[in-house]
XYZ file of C-alpha atoms in Angstrom:
764
model
C -11.916 -32.109 -81.706
C -8.669 -30.330 -82.470
C -6.317 -28.452 -80.089
C -7.370 -24.823 -79.673
C -3.977 -23.623 -78.415
C -0.567 -24.186 -79.962
C 2.014 -25.966 -77.788
C -0.532 -28.020 -75.843
C -1.326 -31.636 -76.643
C -3.229 -34.482 -75.180
C -1.777 -36.010 -71.987
C 0.349 -39.114 -72.463
C -0.434 -41.379 -69.538
C 2.294 -43.853 -70.487
C 5.100 -41.567 -69.351
C 7.111 -42.324 -72.487
C 6.835 -38.705 -73.417
C 9.593 -37.816 -70.861
C 12.078 -40.092 -72.584
C 15.216 -38.182 -73.448
C 14.256 -35.141 -71.385
C 17.018 -33.806 -69.053
C 15.248 -33.355 -65.675
C 18.292 -32.028 -63.793
C 17.136 -28.429 -64.090
C 13.732 -29.302 -62.685
C 15.175 -31.304 -59.788
C 17.556 -28.501 -58.919
C 14.700 -25.965 -58.824
C 12.250 -28.040 -56.794
C 11.357 -26.515 -53.374
C 11.420 -30.026 -51.878
C 14.796 -31.519 -50.920
C 16.115 -33.979 -53.601
C 19.288 -36.097 -53.298
C 20.911 -38.311 -55.976
C 23.118 -41.097 -54.650
C 25.604 -42.067 -57.360
C 26.880 -45.656 -57.732
C 30.341 -44.555 -56.651
C 29.044 -43.140 -53.346
C 28.933 -39.488 -54.343
C 25.835 -37.448 -53.432
C 24.300 -34.675 -55.514
C 21.911 -32.311 -53.662
C 19.562 -29.675 -54.990
C 19.442 -26.255 -53.271
C 16.587 -27.179 -50.910
C 18.340 -30.377 -49.819
C 21.673 -28.571 -49.420
C 20.085 -25.964 -47.121
C 18.136 -28.481 -45.022
C 21.016 -30.990 -44.616
C 23.456 -28.207 -43.687
C 21.156 -27.219 -40.801
C 20.945 -30.821 -39.604
C 24.561 -31.960 -40.224
C 27.616 -29.774 -40.828
C 29.244 -32.881 -42.450
C 26.441 -33.073 -45.054
C 25.113 -36.475 -44.009
C 21.648 -36.825 -45.626
C 20.656 -39.392 -42.982
C 20.833 -36.673 -40.304
C 17.600 -35.278 -41.751
C 15.581 -38.024 -40.056
C 14.893 -39.057 -36.473
C 16.552 -42.331 -35.467
C 13.429 -44.535 -35.777
C 12.791 -43.204 -39.311
C 16.380 -43.322 -40.603
C 16.387 -47.161 -40.671
C 13.230 -47.240 -42.835
C 14.750 -44.743 -45.294
C 17.995 -46.745 -45.546
C 15.957 -49.905 -46.261
C 14.149 -48.077 -49.065
C 17.522 -46.975 -50.505
C 18.726 -50.603 -50.549
C 15.506 -51.591 -52.348
C 16.034 -48.870 -54.960
C 19.523 -50.202 -55.688
C 17.743 -53.438 -56.632
C 15.327 -51.584 -58.899
C 12.395 -51.024 -56.503
C 10.553 -47.700 -56.047
C 9.028 -47.149 -52.593
C 7.432 -44.495 -50.438
C 8.217 -44.223 -46.736
C 6.488 -42.086 -44.098
C 9.296 -40.681 -41.948
C 9.759 -38.177 -39.151
C 12.129 -35.317 -39.994
C 14.164 -33.792 -37.166
C 13.006 -30.207 -37.675
C 9.294 -30.696 -38.353
C 6.225 -31.674 -36.384
C 4.271 -33.271 -39.249
C 5.392 -36.582 -40.813
C 7.301 -36.365 -44.129
C 6.796 -38.510 -47.274
C 10.086 -39.924 -48.686
C 10.028 -41.276 -52.262
C 13.025 -43.489 -53.144
C 13.513 -44.705 -56.733
C 16.338 -46.099 -58.911
C 17.941 -43.543 -61.240
C 20.787 -44.210 -63.690
C 22.436 -46.860 -61.565
C 22.034 -44.740 -58.433
C 19.188 -43.771 -56.147
C 17.000 -40.662 -56.272
C 15.552 -39.551 -52.893
C 12.717 -37.004 -52.767
C 11.563 -35.554 -49.418
C 8.126 -33.922 -49.170
C 7.355 -32.311 -45.822
C 3.775 -31.352 -45.058
C 2.998 -28.239 -43.074
C 1.198 -29.314 -39.876
C -1.268 -26.745 -38.505
C 0.477 -27.005 -35.126
C 3.824 -26.201 -36.717
C 2.299 -23.228 -38.487
C 0.759 -22.089 -35.198
C 4.092 -22.403 -33.395
C 5.836 -20.300 -36.056
C 3.007 -17.737 -35.965
C 3.314 -17.458 -32.184
C 7.091 -17.000 -32.605
C 6.541 -14.143 -35.033
C 4.149 -12.518 -32.522
C 6.610 -13.131 -29.659
C 3.985 -15.165 -27.860
C 4.963 -18.290 -25.971
C 2.985 -21.407 -26.882
C 2.989 -24.923 -25.441
C 0.957 -28.004 -26.319
C 0.219 -30.140 -23.264
C -1.088 -33.678 -22.805
C -4.200 -34.539 -20.705
C -1.938 -34.835 -17.642
C -0.615 -31.294 -18.418
C 2.831 -32.561 -19.519
C 4.395 -30.297 -22.158
C 4.620 -32.040 -25.552
C 5.719 -29.140 -27.765
C 6.872 -25.564 -27.230
C 7.874 -22.796 -29.623
C 11.088 -20.778 -29.476
C 9.288 -17.804 -27.927
C 8.199 -20.043 -25.031
C 11.827 -21.078 -24.481
C 12.920 -17.434 -24.380
C 10.090 -16.249 -22.108
C 10.383 -19.145 -19.633
C 14.204 -19.245 -19.728
C 14.240 -23.009 -20.388
C 15.326 -25.076 -23.377
C 12.950 -27.331 -25.282
C 14.529 -30.381 -23.614
C 13.976 -28.828 -20.168
C 10.358 -27.972 -21.002
C 9.388 -31.279 -22.598
C 7.708 -33.525 -20.038
C 7.378 -30.866 -17.322
C 3.782 -30.444 -16.114
C 1.876 -27.434 -14.779
C 2.027 -28.716 -11.191
C 5.843 -28.799 -11.107
C 6.902 -26.778 -7.998
C 9.933 -25.446 -9.868
C 7.642 -22.902 -11.574
C 7.262 -21.166 -8.159
C 4.016 -19.688 -9.486
C 2.363 -16.835 -7.561
C -0.665 -14.544 -7.847
C -0.214 -10.747 -8.246
C -0.827 -10.326 -4.503
C 2.174 -12.581 -3.767
C 0.155 -15.612 -2.625
C 1.006 -19.092 -3.894
C -0.508 -20.274 -7.187
C -1.222 -24.012 -6.669
C -0.540 -26.122 -9.744
C -4.024 -27.605 -9.772
C -5.426 -24.077 -10.341
C -3.159 -23.468 -13.354
C -5.169 -22.274 -16.388
C -4.084 -25.305 -18.454
C -5.264 -27.720 -15.728
C -8.562 -25.835 -15.383
C -9.094 -25.916 -19.159
C -8.393 -29.664 -19.272
C -10.831 -30.337 -16.428
C -13.668 -28.059 -17.509
C -13.238 -28.269 -21.280
C -13.667 -24.469 -21.388
C -11.113 -21.878 -22.443
C -9.491 -19.835 -19.672
C -8.457 -16.334 -20.707
C -5.871 -13.794 -19.502
C -4.820 -15.160 -16.123
C -1.975 -13.138 -14.519
C 0.763 -15.375 -13.117
C 4.265 -14.874 -11.764
C 6.847 -17.625 -12.442
C 10.520 -18.088 -11.580
C 12.880 -17.257 -14.459
C 16.062 -19.381 -13.962
C 18.531 -17.338 -16.120
C 17.811 -14.067 -14.299
C 16.946 -15.574 -10.906
C 13.934 -13.232 -10.747
C 10.159 -13.466 -10.947
C 8.629 -12.849 -14.365
C 4.959 -11.994 -14.959
C 2.884 -13.726 -17.633
C -0.578 -13.231 -19.124
C -1.785 -16.820 -19.687
C -4.621 -18.171 -21.881
C -5.426 -21.910 -22.069
C -7.421 -23.372 -24.988
C -8.593 -27.026 -24.739
C -8.452 -29.217 -27.884
C -10.876 -32.115 -28.363
C -10.600 -35.113 -30.666
C -13.573 -35.521 -33.036
C -16.415 -37.272 -31.214
C -14.731 -36.906 -27.792
C -16.234 -34.933 -24.906
C -12.949 -34.664 -23.012
C -10.025 -32.532 -24.250
C -7.136 -34.541 -25.635
C -4.692 -31.637 -25.362
C -4.535 -28.042 -24.221
C -2.771 -25.223 -26.046
C -1.404 -22.613 -23.641
C -0.502 -19.182 -25.031
C 1.268 -16.590 -22.913
C 3.233 -13.397 -23.205
C 5.723 -11.693 -20.921
C 4.059 -8.658 -19.281
C 6.756 -8.075 -16.658
C 7.554 -4.565 -17.883
C 3.844 -3.651 -18.010
C 3.234 -5.146 -14.556
C 6.232 -3.282 -13.084
C 5.084 -0.022 -14.651
C 1.507 -0.454 -13.395
C 2.776 -1.295 -9.908
C 4.973 1.814 -9.902
C 2.031 3.933 -11.084
C -0.200 2.521 -8.341
C 2.497 3.261 -5.767
C 2.936 6.802 -7.091
C -0.831 7.356 -7.022
C -1.076 6.023 -3.463
C 1.793 8.247 -2.294
C 0.154 11.278 -3.864
C -3.224 10.402 -2.344
C -1.597 9.943 1.076
C 0.004 13.372 0.789
C -3.332 14.923 -0.213
C -5.062 13.235 2.709
C -2.334 14.495 5.048
C -3.290 18.063 4.131
C -6.955 17.456 5.105
C -8.070 18.436 1.612
C -10.431 17.085 -1.037
C -9.010 17.576 -4.536
C -11.582 17.589 -7.365
C -11.867 18.317 -11.072
C -14.796 19.126 -13.372
C -15.541 19.382 -17.090
C -15.079 22.780 -18.817
C -18.817 23.438 -18.455
C -18.653 22.693 -14.708
C -20.087 19.167 -14.863
C -18.940 17.180 -11.807
C -18.284 13.678 -13.172
C -16.640 10.491 -11.801
C -14.110 9.490 -10.752
C -13.782 11.808 -7.728
C -12.092 9.476 -5.243
C -11.428 12.100 -2.533
C -15.083 13.254 -2.628
C -16.324 9.643 -2.441
C -14.047 8.822 0.500
C -15.020 11.928 2.484
C -18.788 12.106 1.811
C -19.586 8.434 1.201
C -21.526 9.411 -1.946
C -21.446 7.009 -4.892
C -20.599 8.219 -8.430
C -24.284 7.977 -9.336
C -25.212 10.176 -6.363
C -22.717 13.008 -6.905
C -22.617 13.140 -10.746
C -23.593 16.449 -12.370
C -25.327 18.484 -9.608
C -25.830 15.536 -7.239
C -22.903 16.742 -5.111
C -25.201 19.401 -3.665
C -26.920 16.630 -1.707
C -23.831 16.389 0.525
C -24.015 20.101 1.447
C -25.943 21.493 4.372
C -29.434 22.534 3.147
C -28.854 26.119 4.301
C -25.632 26.389 2.265
C -26.755 24.925 -1.083
C -28.216 28.068 -2.646
C -25.166 30.279 -2.177
C -22.808 27.393 -3.114
C -24.503 26.751 -6.480
C -24.803 30.486 -7.149
C -21.091 30.999 -6.551
C -20.257 27.980 -8.726
C -22.488 29.018 -11.637
C -21.086 32.536 -11.495
C -17.489 31.276 -11.553
C -18.163 28.941 -14.500
C -19.981 31.620 -16.478
C -17.306 34.280 -15.866
C -14.336 31.866 -15.848
C -13.174 33.414 -12.607
C -11.807 31.613 -9.515
C -14.442 29.829 -7.437
C -14.079 30.811 -3.763
C -16.734 30.117 -1.144
C -17.396 28.302 2.130
C -20.042 25.785 3.144
C -20.682 22.753 5.326
C -20.202 19.257 3.880
C -21.756 16.113 5.333
C -19.029 13.608 6.157
C -19.611 9.870 5.575
C -20.508 9.463 9.280
C -23.274 12.092 8.967
C -21.401 14.971 10.668
C -21.374 18.335 8.852
C -17.854 19.763 8.489
C -17.064 23.415 7.738
C -14.967 23.704 4.570
C -13.355 26.377 2.397
C -13.886 25.654 -1.322
C -11.540 27.004 -3.971
C -11.432 26.254 -7.702
C -9.730 27.684 -10.767
C -10.237 27.173 -14.520
C -7.360 25.456 -16.311
C -6.795 27.064 -19.700
C -5.306 25.335 -22.714
C -2.890 26.915 -25.141
C -5.811 28.597 -26.967
C -7.086 30.202 -23.788
C -10.128 27.939 -23.593
C -11.112 26.229 -20.342
C -9.971 22.591 -20.484
C -11.085 21.708 -16.952
C -11.622 23.080 -13.455
C -9.331 22.084 -10.596
C -10.193 22.795 -6.995
C -9.868 21.837 -3.355
C -12.137 21.637 -0.339
C -10.223 22.272 2.890
C -11.557 21.178 6.267
C -11.212 24.241 8.510
C -12.867 22.715 11.570
C -9.669 21.280 12.975
C -7.725 24.397 11.991
C -9.958 26.547 14.172
C -9.906 23.969 16.923
C -6.100 23.894 16.712
C -5.898 27.653 17.193
C -8.128 27.414 20.253
C -6.106 24.528 21.633
C -2.888 26.501 21.275
C -4.365 29.470 23.134
C -5.661 27.188 25.876
C -2.267 25.526 26.158
C -0.499 28.883 26.585
C -3.086 30.094 29.132
C -3.091 27.044 31.354
C -0.087 24.716 30.891
C -0.244 23.286 34.410
C -3.912 22.277 34.059
C -3.047 20.249 30.939
C -0.095 18.372 32.472
C -2.366 15.480 33.573
C -3.344 14.759 29.935
C -0.164 16.043 28.278
C 0.595 13.087 26.021
C -2.812 12.797 24.327
C -3.236 16.558 24.024
C 0.316 17.062 22.810
C -0.369 14.582 19.998
C -3.579 16.490 19.222
C -1.780 19.838 19.264
C 0.864 18.421 16.941
C -1.785 17.151 14.519
C -3.712 20.410 14.622
C -0.521 22.421 14.228
C 0.431 20.395 11.168
C -2.962 21.151 9.622
C -2.617 24.819 10.587
C 0.831 25.082 9.014
C -0.069 23.288 5.779
C -3.657 24.491 5.175
C -2.823 28.084 4.258
C -4.187 29.671 1.058
C -2.546 28.246 -2.069
C -1.217 30.076 -5.089
C -2.221 28.356 -8.321
C -0.783 28.868 -11.795
C -0.809 26.903 -15.045
C 1.943 26.247 -17.589
C 2.040 25.264 -21.233
C 4.441 22.505 -22.424
C 7.263 25.067 -22.730
C 6.906 26.175 -19.121
C 5.255 29.508 -20.002
C 2.608 30.697 -17.519
C -0.899 30.512 -18.985
C -2.858 31.617 -15.880
C -2.229 32.607 -12.264
C -4.565 33.315 -9.360
C -4.307 36.365 -7.085
C -2.765 34.322 -4.282
C 0.154 33.357 -6.562
C 0.608 36.992 -7.523
C 0.648 38.061 -3.859
C 3.152 35.364 -2.899
C 5.661 36.406 -5.588
C 5.000 40.156 -5.714
C 3.943 40.242 -9.389
C 0.663 41.166 -10.941
C -1.358 38.418 -12.587
C -0.932 40.139 -15.948
C 2.860 40.310 -15.646
C 3.114 36.589 -14.809
C 1.048 35.387 -17.775
C 3.143 34.803 -20.883
C 6.411 34.663 -18.928
C 8.679 31.642 -18.442
C 7.750 30.500 -14.952
C 11.230 29.119 -14.264
C 13.053 32.264 -15.383
C 10.634 34.490 -13.473
C 10.414 32.856 -9.999
C 12.375 29.556 -9.886
C 15.742 30.409 -11.371
C 18.095 29.949 -8.363
C 18.496 27.739 -5.300
C 18.237 29.237 -1.824
C 22.051 29.545 -1.563
C 22.226 31.463 -4.847
C 23.328 28.603 -7.104
C 21.652 28.585 -10.526
C 18.740 26.134 -10.826
C 19.056 24.309 -14.202
C 15.751 23.668 -15.961
C 16.739 20.005 -16.348
C 16.719 19.617 -12.529
C 13.470 21.534 -11.953
C 10.683 19.166 -10.702
C 8.067 21.270 -12.490
C 9.798 20.841 -15.862
C 10.358 17.150 -15.143
C 6.575 16.802 -14.858
C 6.180 18.675 -18.145
C 8.439 16.009 -19.689
C 7.122 12.775 -18.131
C 3.608 13.704 -16.895
C 4.273 12.431 -13.353
C 2.707 14.260 -10.389
C 5.281 15.588 -7.917
C 4.991 17.144 -4.449
C 7.909 19.175 -3.114
C 7.822 19.851 0.619
C 10.608 22.470 0.778
C 11.998 24.711 -1.956
C 12.438 28.423 -2.642
C 10.983 30.653 -5.323
C 11.844 34.292 -5.791
C 9.839 37.421 -5.001
C 9.796 40.370 -7.386
C 11.818 42.279 -4.764
C 14.645 39.748 -5.014
C 14.094 37.856 -1.760
C 13.734 34.096 -1.517
C 10.263 32.800 -0.569
C 10.234 29.348 1.091
C 7.480 27.301 -0.543
C 5.929 23.858 -0.805
C 4.171 22.933 -4.020
C 2.387 20.187 -5.967
C 2.730 20.006 -9.756
C 0.223 17.963 -11.803
C 0.295 17.495 -15.573
C -2.639 18.178 -17.896
C -3.322 16.316 -21.148
C -4.237 17.621 -24.571
C -6.812 16.098 -26.938
C -4.328 13.424 -28.079
C -3.539 12.312 -24.536
C -0.065 13.877 -24.501
C 1.225 16.201 -21.781
C -0.275 19.558 -22.615
C 0.996 21.537 -19.665
C 0.855 21.525 -15.881
C -0.980 23.051 -12.915
C 1.102 24.094 -9.884
C -0.401 24.673 -6.426
C 2.139 26.519 -4.258
C 2.116 27.558 -0.592
C 4.206 30.220 1.113
C 5.506 28.293 4.134
C 7.213 31.214 5.884
C 4.568 31.291 8.625
C 4.681 27.516 8.851
C 8.421 27.573 9.553
C 7.928 30.235 12.220
C 5.020 28.329 13.777
C 7.084 25.127 13.791
C 9.766 26.903 15.805
C 7.145 28.220 18.219
C 5.722 24.733 18.597
C 9.186 23.392 19.363
C 9.624 26.034 22.056
C 6.171 25.220 23.475
C 7.090 21.524 23.691
C 10.275 22.410 25.539
C 8.237 24.537 27.962
C 5.813 21.661 28.506
C 8.641 19.269 29.222
C 10.186 21.688 31.724
C 6.788 22.166 33.359
C 6.320 18.399 33.538
C 9.635 17.968 35.259
C 8.888 20.757 37.740
C 5.432 19.370 38.541
C 6.708 15.815 38.957
C 9.394 17.061 41.333
C 6.788 19.092 43.205
C 4.467 16.070 43.470
C 7.276 13.887 44.755
C 8.488 16.380 47.382
C 4.977 17.440 48.452
C 3.724 13.882 48.869
C 6.872 12.870 50.743
C 6.610 15.820 53.153
C 2.912 15.097 53.722
C 3.738 11.662 55.112
C 5.056 12.959 58.435
C 2.017 15.022 59.647
C -0.276 12.264 58.362
C 1.553 9.674 60.456
C 1.219 11.962 63.462
C -2.537 12.376 62.916
C -2.962 8.665 62.433
C -0.896 7.728 65.480
C -2.698 10.130 67.834
C -6.114 9.151 66.478
C -5.311 5.487 67.040
C -3.920 6.252 70.517
C -7.007 8.292 71.394
C -9.293 5.449 70.297
C -7.414 2.881 72.452
C -6.931 5.143 75.486
C -10.553 6.225 75.769
C -12.200 3.083 74.467
C -15.537 2.684 76.266
C -15.325 6.185 77.816
C -16.568 8.098 74.796
C -20.155 8.197 73.642
C -21.245 6.506 70.421
C -21.000 9.687 68.329
C -17.424 10.450 69.460
C -16.405 6.871 68.548
C -17.996 7.285 65.151
C -16.021 10.532 64.621
C -12.774 8.727 65.470
C -13.644 5.974 62.974
C -14.280 8.595 60.249
C -10.951 10.251 61.076
C -9.032 6.968 60.872
C -10.696 6.116 57.544
C -9.788 9.522 56.139
C -6.178 9.045 57.306
C -5.989 5.655 55.558
C -7.429 7.091 52.337
C -4.991 9.988 52.499
C -2.086 7.601 53.100
C -3.154 5.453 50.111
C -3.538 8.565 47.951
C -0.061 9.805 48.874
C 1.447 6.369 48.185
C -0.199 6.323 44.739
C 1.006 9.881 44.073
C 4.552 8.865 45.046
C 4.358 5.840 42.764
C 3.121 8.030 39.898
C 5.900 10.580 40.443
C 8.607 7.880 40.625
C 7.433 6.072 37.482
C 9.926 6.552 34.671
C 12.359 8.622 36.725
C 14.997 5.893 36.858
C 17.543 5.739 34.049
C 17.807 1.965 34.325
C 18.591 0.465 30.874
C 15.931 -1.721 29.267
C 16.726 -5.442 29.294
C 15.115 -8.476 27.596
C 12.271 -9.815 29.758
C 10.076 -12.873 29.219
C 6.382 -11.958 29.462
C 5.636 -15.351 31.015
C 7.920 -14.475 33.966
C 6.282 -11.060 34.366
C 2.815 -12.633 34.282
C 3.813 -15.150 36.948
C 4.898 -12.267 39.206
C 1.665 -10.357 38.521
C -0.404 -13.473 39.265
C 1.363 -13.777 42.603
C 0.521 -10.146 43.410
C -3.229 -10.714 42.841
C -3.335 -14.148 44.445
C -5.604 -12.924 47.241
C -8.237 -11.766 44.754
C -7.966 -14.996 42.765
C -8.633 -17.055 45.890
C -11.971 -15.265 46.154
C -13.206 -16.983 42.975
C -11.554 -15.104 40.063
C -9.774 -16.731 37.102
C -6.548 -15.541 35.438
C -5.100 -17.251 32.317
C -2.413 -16.136 29.911
C -0.603 -17.068 26.704
C 2.384 -14.745 26.435
C 5.297 -16.555 24.723
C 7.096 -13.358 23.641
C 9.861 -11.273 25.219
C 10.069 -7.474 25.481
C 12.636 -4.807 26.357
C 11.835 -3.136 29.643
C 12.303 -2.702 33.407
C 11.013 -5.715 35.298
C 9.606 -3.845 38.295
C 7.670 -1.324 36.178
C 6.225 -3.900 33.772
C 5.226 -6.156 36.675
C 3.388 -3.189 38.215
C 1.688 -2.445 34.846
C 0.473 -6.039 34.460
C -0.589 -6.218 38.119
C -2.657 -3.025 37.815
C -4.384 -4.180 34.594
C -5.137 -7.687 35.908
C -6.292 -6.268 39.276
C -8.660 -3.865 37.454
C -10.112 -6.741 35.427
C -10.723 -8.785 38.593
C -12.109 -5.819 40.565
C -14.625 -4.315 38.126
C -16.680 -7.482 37.685
C -20.394 -7.737 36.988
C -22.586 -8.578 40.014
C -23.082 -12.314 40.460
C -20.523 -13.213 37.755
C -17.054 -14.597 38.646
C -14.330 -12.361 37.189
C -12.274 -13.795 34.321
C -9.111 -12.205 32.917
C -7.278 -13.470 29.801
C -3.834 -12.076 28.782
C -2.357 -12.744 25.312
C 0.519 -11.382 23.238
C 1.439 -11.231 19.549
C 4.399 -9.845 17.608
C 3.713 -6.882 15.292
C 6.872 -5.579 13.614
C 9.192 -4.013 16.183
C 6.581 -4.199 18.998
C 4.861 -6.869 21.042
C 1.116 -6.246 21.291
C -0.314 -7.227 24.703
C -4.091 -7.685 25.261
C -5.680 -7.885 28.733
C -9.341 -8.935 28.344
C -11.950 -9.199 31.116
C -15.665 -9.973 31.393
C -16.458 -7.031 33.674
C -18.878 -4.136 33.594
C -17.194 -2.352 30.651
C -16.499 1.336 29.970
C -18.556 3.757 27.871
C -16.730 5.125 24.772
C -16.727 8.713 26.066
C -14.531 7.596 28.996
C -11.936 5.606 26.994
C -9.407 8.430 27.204
C -10.413 9.816 30.603
C -9.739 6.554 32.488
C -5.994 7.047 31.932
C -5.978 10.494 33.571
C -4.671 10.948 37.102
C -7.276 10.922 39.939
C -10.067 9.941 37.523
C -12.771 7.638 38.917
C -15.888 6.492 37.054
C -17.586 4.908 40.097
C -18.272 5.931 43.687
C -15.744 4.751 46.250
C -18.463 2.776 48.035
C -18.915 0.626 44.868
C -15.262 0.071 43.920
C -12.261 1.012 46.052
C -9.307 2.964 44.678
C -7.870 6.435 44.098
C -8.046 6.630 40.273
C -4.265 6.315 39.909
C -3.777 2.754 38.611
C -4.401 3.321 34.909
C -2.557 6.661 34.961
C 0.490 4.781 36.264
C 0.004 2.119 33.550
C -0.031 4.779 30.851
C 3.103 6.391 32.235
C 4.921 3.027 32.351
C 3.928 2.176 28.759
C 5.062 5.569 27.447
C 8.301 5.348 29.433
C 9.056 2.179 27.441
C 8.251 3.861 24.122
C 4.885 2.124 23.816
C 1.199 2.979 24.027
C -1.876 1.884 25.964
C -5.570 2.185 25.072
C -8.876 0.492 25.863
C -11.577 -1.119 23.726
C -14.838 -1.523 25.639
C -18.596 -1.112 25.743
C -20.855 -1.048 28.833
C -21.792 -4.574 29.911
C -19.449 -6.186 27.345
C -16.208 -6.289 29.320
C -13.008 -4.404 28.516
C -9.814 -5.141 26.591
C -6.758 -3.055 27.457
C -4.192 -2.979 24.629
C -0.510 -2.284 25.337
C 2.363 -2.053 22.823
C 5.885 -2.654 24.158
C 9.235 -2.811 22.299
C 10.133 -6.330 21.169
C 13.575 -7.868 21.679
C 15.466 -7.287 18.376
C 16.259 -10.441 16.430
C 19.984 -11.062 15.863
């Protein structure tokens, strides 16, 4: 058979065909490093060898290519080549993972060295992870790090030498979970993968980053590697990436969302959104929290199930009419709260229009008006009868303050929408009334130029500083508690507003919705409330002074009655009939009760009147004094124990009286046939020490938990339990005088626990 192609012949297996051929060009072009050692000691390198040796040795020493244990074997092969021997040596190069094959042969009186480096799959994987900026380590069965890529060094902030040999349980990682709790080494993903033989994916972990001195956050995946025929992993490959920026951003977003939700909750409102066609779809977190309905229960028209049956027909009719006509949705109905109570609410909703004028969504609020109406009634009652409310002033003042806040913030809102340029796309009638423009004149105008152009003092308001335009730029929700916008007449209107971005079809900021409130009446009401508080305080002072003087002046005629009654009983003992003696006994008992009542009234009036500075006091010392005061009761079979290692700031005499009253109550109101037991404990909570006084007595029904702290309030007949109903009122006054609080947790027949918060001694 003849050759079919010119230039090609049969292979010559003898190798004599290369005789006389100059191979220098081929050697120079080879991708493998080739070195020629001349007899005189000179070294000729091809391009690949020149590049590789330069990386390993600036002096150009070819022996620097190899690790120490391999360099000796290569030198021995070179010596053999000088004697005419060709040999192949498996060596370990310094910059590769896989072993290299070194061929050494005699050449023209010198030695020709050829280095062939294989590409190990692990090496390829390490380089691939580097290109993806993913850290990668290979760990032994005991989790010691054997190899790591450059990305791992950069992410962990440690060199390869520092990483090699370190295991997953090393405490220097300072590993933590996202909630800040410790991440024990034996729960590390690599350790879990080695133990279970199963891959562990996407475990969030915080580790200490030495160069920055800060915590870095990683997303870690561990993949076990088994040897053929082995059931147990021989290694584990751990891949991770730095997600610190993502984690920080998500944390900031969660904080921003929580702050916004807290502000919404503070206004006693439910904020909701629907689809353009009116479909009510999850998530609706405010609705879920208020009604207790699940997403499956309230989806579509399921929300009607939370409305009062009598209100459903008109609510759905109003909603369907608003959706069909694209007009504001305004109605009122009763909503069942999660605890089953129906709450009266005002419902308002508006369509949000996109730049084409089409409805992109509906945004609305449900406002609880129950407390608003109650607040108005409470204010009228307070003005009509201040003196009657002095006995419960602290609790009711807190209630009035809460109701007043709701009253001042739950006024009707103006709502308008903006496109990305800040041009008004829609406005409701309330917004038009607030700013003195018609709805038609607001639409199409630059909102900032029309109503938000200047500060209250007349300084220009740059668009770059406007919170509304900041939201149009970054999409973040903002709530401004105090600002001014401008009326068409030229006067400043004090307002509070919330601005929320809307998104277009691509997910970009497509505009914003602004809910604004005219807070003029709120500012006026706040001033009135301040004046009312001042009047209450003056009334308190006058009544306390009256109680002190009246009770003091009552002592003298009472002593006279008591003395003459006692004298009459002794002088005519045995001369009066049985009924007259009984009358004298009733009179003396009434005198004693009156004397005790006056003493309690004096104690109540004096409490908190002294301007004695608060000093550090050990609770153990105060408890010892209180125990001494109730020693007589304890000798009758009661038990008092305490564990109060903390110290508080206070007045010793007042706090001793407080503890004595609470312990005495616990010993007195005991169940029949059961020895009284009182246990007092304390714990530190921030800037306060929380004191608990627990007994095993008869307990208190929930409806009386507030009443028991009122002056002259008794829950039991005097024949059952002695007292004037002043003890707990004095305790409350002492606690509030120290800047603390007191309340009770109890159920009938289950004993009572009185809780007291007192200021802790500041740490140095």
